Amino acid sequence: MRVLAIDTATTALITGVVDTVTGQTTERVLEDTRAHNELLIPTITEVLAEAGMEYSDLDAVVTGVGPGPFTGLRVGMATASALADALSIPLHGICTHDAIAAAAELHVDPAAAADEATALVATDARRKEIYWATYRVTDSGVQRISGPAVTKPAELEVELTPTAEVIIPDRLAEQLPEKLAALPHRAAHPTAAALVAAADLEAEPVPVVPLYLRRPDAVPPKQKQLSAAIPRVEL
């Protein structure tokens, strides 16, 4: 099966094609870009060309559904939905943090109990907040324990094992509570292979729903107060 993977939930733009039979992956990762809308389709076209494929060769599409800021997230999801619809192929949605956890190659803690988290994944939510989720890593894969949710870094309260890892951008790590900031941390982003691996491609597709977790950053302008001297006219 040839699967197109897309994620625009973070500042990185992720696109790739994964052949689930051969394992061959062709991928583009554009770091720290806010131009998802302008770059996504051209980048997908480049990836397909490098893989020696056409759009018509695709069998499914997998897209990250966040959590992520409204503007960037909807670009990837709308594009994925439009392509899947135009090509009449299945569309699968994946929590972006699940894909980050899978891509980060987290270590297994054999001493961790079934309900104990061995990793924290956090991304920039803007407005001085982070999106976060915790995970337990086992020999069979990554299991989400809590989240995703949104909060200020300094107000994050989660229980992790003493040997837990924190996957977070460096500039945000120092804003975490002291106990979490003291844990080993590093940055990571989702990969095409991780997005596809996290998807159940044999399952019946269900409507993908974006994980915004809060209202859009843009707000409608406040209505100006009319002067009492100006009569209100109902049309």
mmCIF file of C-alpha atoms in Angstrom:
data_model
loop_
_atom_site.group_PDB
_atom_site.id
_atom_site.type_symbol
_atom_site.label_atom_id
_atom_site.label_comp_id
_atom_site.label_asym_id
_atom_site.label_seq_id
_atom_site.Cartn_x
_atom_site.Cartn_y
_atom_site.Cartn_z
ATOM 1 C CA MET A 1 0.000 0.000 0.000
ATOM 2 C CA ARG A 2 1.319 3.432 -0.928
ATOM 3 C CA VAL A 3 0.340 5.984 1.689
ATOM 4 C CA LEU A 4 0.717 9.762 1.649
ATOM 5 C CA ALA A 5 1.423 11.220 5.105
ATOM 6 C CA ILE A 6 0.875 14.889 6.003
ATOM 7 C CA ASP A 7 1.285 16.853 9.226
ATOM 8 C CA THR A 8 1.070 20.629 9.673
ATOM 9 C CA ALA A 9 0.176 20.743 13.373
ATOM 10 C CA THR A 10 3.574 22.159 14.392
ATOM 11 C CA THR A 11 5.913 24.719 12.858
ATOM 12 C CA ALA A 12 7.453 21.869 10.853
ATOM 13 C CA LEU A 13 5.782 20.790 7.627
ATOM 14 C CA ILE A 14 5.883 17.008 7.222
ATOM 15 C CA THR A 15 5.064 15.240 3.959
ATOM 16 C CA GLY A 16 6.041 11.797 2.802
ATOM 17 C CA VAL A 17 5.089 8.685 0.889
ATOM 18 C CA VAL A 18 5.430 5.306 2.573
ATOM 19 C CA ASP A 19 5.230 1.953 0.790
ATOM 20 C CA THR A 20 3.942 -0.355 3.523
ATOM 21 C CA VAL A 21 5.036 -3.461 1.600
ATOM 22 C CA THR A 22 8.667 -2.553 0.924
ATOM 23 C CA GLY A 23 9.083 -0.056 3.762
ATOM 24 C CA GLN A 24 10.483 2.521 1.349
ATOM 25 C CA THR A 25 9.874 6.079 2.552
ATOM 26 C CA THR A 26 10.350 9.336 0.681
ATOM 27 C CA GLU A 27 9.964 12.356 2.940
ATOM 28 C CA ARG A 28 10.356 16.117 3.197
ATOM 29 C CA VAL A 29 10.636 17.946 6.518
ATOM 30 C CA LEU A 30 10.574 21.737 6.368
ATOM 31 C CA GLU A 31 11.577 23.031 9.796
ATOM 32 C CA ASP A 32 10.243 26.195 11.406
ATOM 33 C CA THR A 33 8.044 27.281 8.540
ATOM 34 C CA ARG A 34 4.797 29.180 8.896
ATOM 35 C CA ALA A 35 4.070 29.010 5.149
ATOM 36 C CA HIS A 36 2.218 25.694 5.223
ATOM 37 C CA ASN A 37 -0.463 26.910 2.832
ATOM 38 C CA GLU A 38 2.009 27.974 0.131
ATOM 39 C CA LEU A 39 4.423 25.053 0.472
ATOM 40 C CA LEU A 40 2.291 21.973 1.108
ATOM 41 C CA ILE A 41 1.055 21.010 -2.375
ATOM 42 C CA PRO A 42 4.380 21.820 -4.135
ATOM 43 C CA THR A 43 6.215 19.753 -1.510
ATOM 44 C CA ILE A 44 3.849 16.797 -1.906
ATOM 45 C CA THR A 45 4.358 16.963 -5.670
ATOM 46 C CA GLU A 46 8.153 16.943 -5.189
ATOM 47 C CA VAL A 47 7.955 13.937 -2.865
ATOM 48 C CA LEU A 48 5.814 11.973 -5.309
ATOM 49 C CA ALA A 49 8.194 12.788 -8.168
ATOM 50 C CA GLU A 50 11.199 11.661 -6.137
ATOM 51 C CA ALA A 51 9.386 8.415 -5.308
ATOM 52 C CA GLY A 52 8.577 7.909 -8.998
ATOM 53 C CA MET A 53 4.860 8.130 -8.356
ATOM 54 C CA GLU A 54 1.794 10.031 -9.476
ATOM 55 C CA TYR A 55 -1.102 11.128 -7.285
ATOM 56 C CA SER A 56 -3.138 8.331 -8.867
ATOM 57 C CA ASP A 57 -0.711 5.743 -7.444
ATOM 58 C CA LEU A 58 -1.715 6.530 -3.855
ATOM 59 C CA ASP A 59 -3.842 4.039 -1.906
ATOM 60 C CA ALA A 60 -4.534 6.069 1.251
ATOM 61 C CA VAL A 61 -3.816 9.356 3.026
ATOM 62 C CA VAL A 62 -2.846 9.787 6.681
ATOM 63 C CA THR A 63 -2.952 13.219 8.305
ATOM 64 C CA GLY A 64 -2.009 14.546 11.709
ATOM 65 C CA VAL A 65 -5.076 15.991 13.450
ATOM 66 C CA GLY A 66 -3.204 17.945 16.102
ATOM 67 C CA PRO A 67 -3.347 19.274 18.628
ATOM 68 C CA GLY A 68 -2.083 22.366 16.887
ATOM 69 C CA PRO A 69 -2.853 26.017 16.163
ATOM 70 C CA PHE A 70 -5.975 26.551 14.064
ATOM 71 C CA THR A 71 -4.435 28.060 10.927
ATOM 72 C CA GLY A 72 -1.597 25.606 10.373
ATOM 73 C CA LEU A 73 -3.567 22.524 11.349
ATOM 74 C CA ARG A 74 -6.498 23.163 9.028
ATOM 75 C CA VAL A 75 -4.152 23.556 6.013
ATOM 76 C CA GLY A 76 -2.875 19.996 6.292
ATOM 77 C CA MET A 77 -6.226 18.468 7.158
ATOM 78 C CA ALA A 78 -8.107 20.289 4.405
ATOM 79 C CA THR A 79 -5.477 19.295 1.846
ATOM 80 C CA ALA A 80 -5.492 15.668 2.990
ATOM 81 C CA SER A 81 -9.280 15.555 2.866
ATOM 82 C CA ALA A 82 -9.420 17.126 -0.594
ATOM 83 C CA LEU A 83 -6.829 14.717 -2.002
ATOM 84 C CA ALA A 84 -8.495 11.649 -0.493
ATOM 85 C CA ASP A 85 -11.860 12.758 -1.844
ATOM 86 C CA ALA A 86 -10.524 13.545 -5.320
ATOM 87 C CA LEU A 87 -8.671 10.222 -5.532
ATOM 88 C CA SER A 88 -11.473 8.203 -3.867
ATOM 89 C CA ILE A 89 -9.070 6.702 -1.328
ATOM 90 C CA PRO A 90 -9.336 6.325 2.477
ATOM 91 C CA LEU A 91 -8.319 9.138 4.835
ATOM 92 C CA HIS A 92 -7.062 8.356 8.353
ATOM 93 C CA GLY A 93 -6.447 10.882 11.140
ATOM 94 C CA ILE A 94 -3.697 10.477 13.754
ATOM 95 C CA CYS A 95 -2.957 12.472 16.919
ATOM 96 C CA THR A 96 0.228 14.372 16.083
ATOM 97 C CA HIS A 97 1.697 13.753 19.532
ATOM 98 C CA ASP A 98 1.252 9.996 19.053
ATOM 99 C CA ALA A 99 3.351 10.242 15.890
ATOM 100 C CA ILE A 100 5.990 12.363 17.653
ATOM 101 C CA ALA A 101 6.223 9.796 20.449
ATOM 102 C CA ALA A 102 6.595 6.991 17.917
ATOM 103 C CA ALA A 103 9.219 8.895 15.916
ATOM 104 C CA ALA A 104 11.281 9.831 18.992
ATOM 105 C CA GLU A 105 12.444 6.229 19.577
ATOM 106 C CA LEU A 106 11.774 6.455 23.297
ATOM 107 C CA HIS A 107 13.355 3.937 25.643
ATOM 108 C CA VAL A 108 11.420 1.142 27.316
ATOM 109 C CA ASP A 109 11.251 1.166 31.134
ATOM 110 C CA PRO A 110 10.561 -2.449 32.167
ATOM 111 C CA ALA A 111 9.971 -1.338 35.761
ATOM 112 C CA ALA A 112 7.098 0.986 34.840
ATOM 113 C CA ALA A 113 3.604 -0.104 35.816
ATOM 114 C CA ALA A 114 0.816 -0.297 33.247
ATOM 115 C CA ASP A 115 -0.570 3.104 34.250
ATOM 116 C CA GLU A 116 2.770 4.923 34.652
ATOM 117 C CA ALA A 117 3.963 7.379 32.007
ATOM 118 C CA THR A 118 7.566 7.087 30.860
ATOM 119 C CA ALA A 119 7.541 10.043 28.461
ATOM 120 C CA LEU A 120 6.066 13.501 28.023
ATOM 121 C CA VAL A 121 5.547 14.996 24.567
ATOM 122 C CA ALA A 122 4.917 18.739 24.349
ATOM 123 C CA THR A 123 4.678 21.220 21.473
ATOM 124 C CA ASP A 124 4.272 24.966 21.159
ATOM 125 C CA ALA A 125 0.633 26.040 21.431
ATOM 126 C CA ARG A 126 1.468 29.756 21.230
ATOM 127 C CA ARG A 127 -0.152 32.203 23.675
ATOM 128 C CA LYS A 128 2.609 31.080 26.093
ATOM 129 C CA GLU A 129 1.044 27.615 26.319
ATOM 130 C CA ILE A 130 1.931 24.062 25.307
ATOM 131 C CA TYR A 131 0.023 21.093 23.968
ATOM 132 C CA TRP A 132 1.030 17.962 25.867
ATOM 133 C CA ALA A 133 0.410 14.246 26.277
ATOM 134 C CA THR A 134 2.094 11.499 28.292
ATOM 135 C CA TYR A 135 3.041 8.032 27.099
ATOM 136 C CA ARG A 136 4.126 4.610 28.244
ATOM 137 C CA VAL A 137 6.597 2.828 26.008
ATOM 138 C CA THR A 138 6.454 -0.956 25.860
ATOM 139 C CA ASP A 139 8.111 -3.615 23.743
ATOM 140 C CA SER A 140 5.019 -3.605 21.532
ATOM 141 C CA GLY A 141 4.861 0.154 20.957
ATOM 142 C CA VAL A 142 3.812 3.495 22.400
ATOM 143 C CA GLN A 143 0.647 3.873 24.472
ATOM 144 C CA ARG A 144 -0.855 7.253 25.379
ATOM 145 C CA ILE A 145 -1.580 7.571 29.114
ATOM 146 C CA SER A 146 -3.036 11.086 29.331
ATOM 147 C CA GLY A 147 -3.828 14.046 27.111
ATOM 148 C CA PRO A 148 -3.668 15.635 24.718
ATOM 149 C CA ALA A 149 -4.386 18.847 26.580
ATOM 150 C CA VAL A 150 -3.251 22.469 26.650
ATOM 151 C CA THR A 151 -1.771 24.463 29.537
ATOM 152 C CA LYS A 152 0.949 26.927 30.483
ATOM 153 C CA PRO A 153 4.317 25.136 30.830
ATOM 154 C CA ALA A 154 4.842 26.250 34.426
ATOM 155 C CA GLU A 155 1.403 24.937 35.407
ATOM 156 C CA LEU A 156 1.822 21.446 33.955
ATOM 157 C CA GLU A 157 1.183 18.735 36.538
ATOM 158 C CA VAL A 158 1.905 15.184 35.394
ATOM 159 C CA GLU A 159 3.350 12.119 37.077
ATOM 160 C CA LEU A 160 6.289 10.525 35.259
ATOM 161 C CA THR A 161 8.683 7.735 36.176
ATOM 162 C CA PRO A 162 12.118 8.849 37.488
ATOM 163 C CA THR A 163 13.771 7.793 34.219
ATOM 164 C CA ALA A 164 11.193 9.431 31.962
ATOM 165 C CA GLU A 165 12.094 11.408 28.846
ATOM 166 C CA VAL A 166 10.647 14.761 27.813
ATOM 167 C CA ILE A 167 10.181 15.525 24.127
ATOM 168 C CA ILE A 168 9.872 19.295 23.866
ATOM 169 C CA PRO A 169 11.538 22.232 22.060
ATOM 170 C CA ASP A 170 14.525 23.530 24.052
ATOM 171 C CA ARG A 171 13.099 27.023 24.474
ATOM 172 C CA LEU A 172 10.001 25.581 26.169
ATOM 173 C CA ALA A 173 11.771 23.030 28.376
ATOM 174 C CA GLU A 174 13.167 25.689 30.697
ATOM 175 C CA GLN A 175 9.620 26.922 31.386
ATOM 176 C CA LEU A 176 8.481 23.586 32.825
ATOM 177 C CA PRO A 177 8.170 23.000 36.583
ATOM 178 C CA GLU A 178 11.535 22.217 38.194
ATOM 179 C CA LYS A 179 10.854 18.489 38.548
ATOM 180 C CA LEU A 180 10.059 18.121 34.834
ATOM 181 C CA ALA A 181 12.774 20.516 33.658
ATOM 182 C CA ALA A 182 15.375 18.351 35.414
ATOM 183 C CA LEU A 183 14.530 15.316 33.259
ATOM 184 C CA PRO A 184 16.448 14.624 30.026
ATOM 185 C CA HIS A 185 14.786 16.446 27.165
ATOM 186 C CA ARG A 186 15.141 16.800 23.408
ATOM 187 C CA ALA A 187 13.133 18.004 20.456
ATOM 188 C CA ALA A 188 11.461 15.761 17.886
ATOM 189 C CA HIS A 189 8.850 16.035 15.171
ATOM 190 C CA PRO A 190 6.472 13.543 13.571
ATOM 191 C CA THR A 191 7.747 11.589 10.591
ATOM 192 C CA ALA A 192 5.898 10.144 7.632
ATOM 193 C CA ALA A 193 6.789 6.623 8.750
ATOM 194 C CA ALA A 194 5.537 7.270 12.302
ATOM 195 C CA LEU A 195 2.261 8.767 11.066
ATOM 196 C CA VAL A 196 1.601 5.757 8.855
ATOM 197 C CA ALA A 197 2.671 3.268 11.535
ATOM 198 C CA ALA A 198 0.231 4.833 14.008
ATOM 199 C CA ALA A 199 -2.694 4.500 11.597
ATOM 200 C CA ASP A 200 -4.885 1.418 11.374
ATOM 201 C CA LEU A 201 -4.974 1.267 7.597
ATOM 202 C CA GLU A 202 -7.231 -1.796 7.604
ATOM 203 C CA ALA A 203 -9.910 -0.106 9.721
ATOM 204 C CA GLU A 204 -12.967 1.531 8.233
ATOM 205 C CA PRO A 205 -12.133 5.255 7.902
ATOM 206 C CA VAL A 206 -14.070 7.628 10.150
ATOM 207 C CA PRO A 207 -14.425 11.411 9.763
ATOM 208 C CA VAL A 208 -11.239 13.152 10.885
ATOM 209 C CA VAL A 209 -11.739 15.739 13.614
ATOM 210 C CA PRO A 210 -9.124 18.432 14.368
ATOM 211 C CA LEU A 211 -7.795 18.662 17.920
ATOM 212 C CA TYR A 212 -7.757 22.424 18.381
ATOM 213 C CA LEU A 213 -8.315 22.179 22.174
ATOM 214 C CA ARG A 214 -9.152 25.876 22.310
ATOM 215 C CA ARG A 215 -10.658 28.677 20.240
ATOM 216 C CA PRO A 216 -8.746 30.093 17.211
ATOM 217 C CA ASP A 217 -6.089 32.740 17.904
ATOM 218 C CA ALA A 218 -7.900 35.188 15.616
ATOM 219 C CA VAL A 219 -10.927 36.805 17.220
ATOM 220 C CA PRO A 220 -13.682 38.848 15.555
ATOM 221 C CA PRO A 221 -13.420 42.618 16.069
ATOM 222 C CA LYS A 222 -15.541 44.059 18.827
ATOM 223 C CA GLN A 223 -18.640 45.876 17.696
ATOM 224 C CA LYS A 224 -18.296 49.602 18.188
ATOM 225 C CA GLN A 225 -20.706 51.274 20.562
ATOM 226 C CA LEU A 226 -23.054 53.613 18.761
ATOM 227 C CA SER A 227 -23.468 57.088 20.118
ATOM 228 C CA ALA A 228 -26.758 57.652 21.885
ATOM 229 C CA ALA A 229 -27.327 60.519 19.445
ATOM 230 C CA ILE A 230 -27.333 58.121 16.469
ATOM 231 C CA PRO A 231 -30.664 56.334 16.030
ATOM 232 C CA ARG A 232 -30.553 52.554 15.464
ATOM 233 C CA VAL A 233 -32.271 51.518 12.243
ATOM 234 C CA GLU A 234 -33.583 47.970 11.815
ATOM 235 C CA LEU A 235 -33.544 46.795 8.174
#
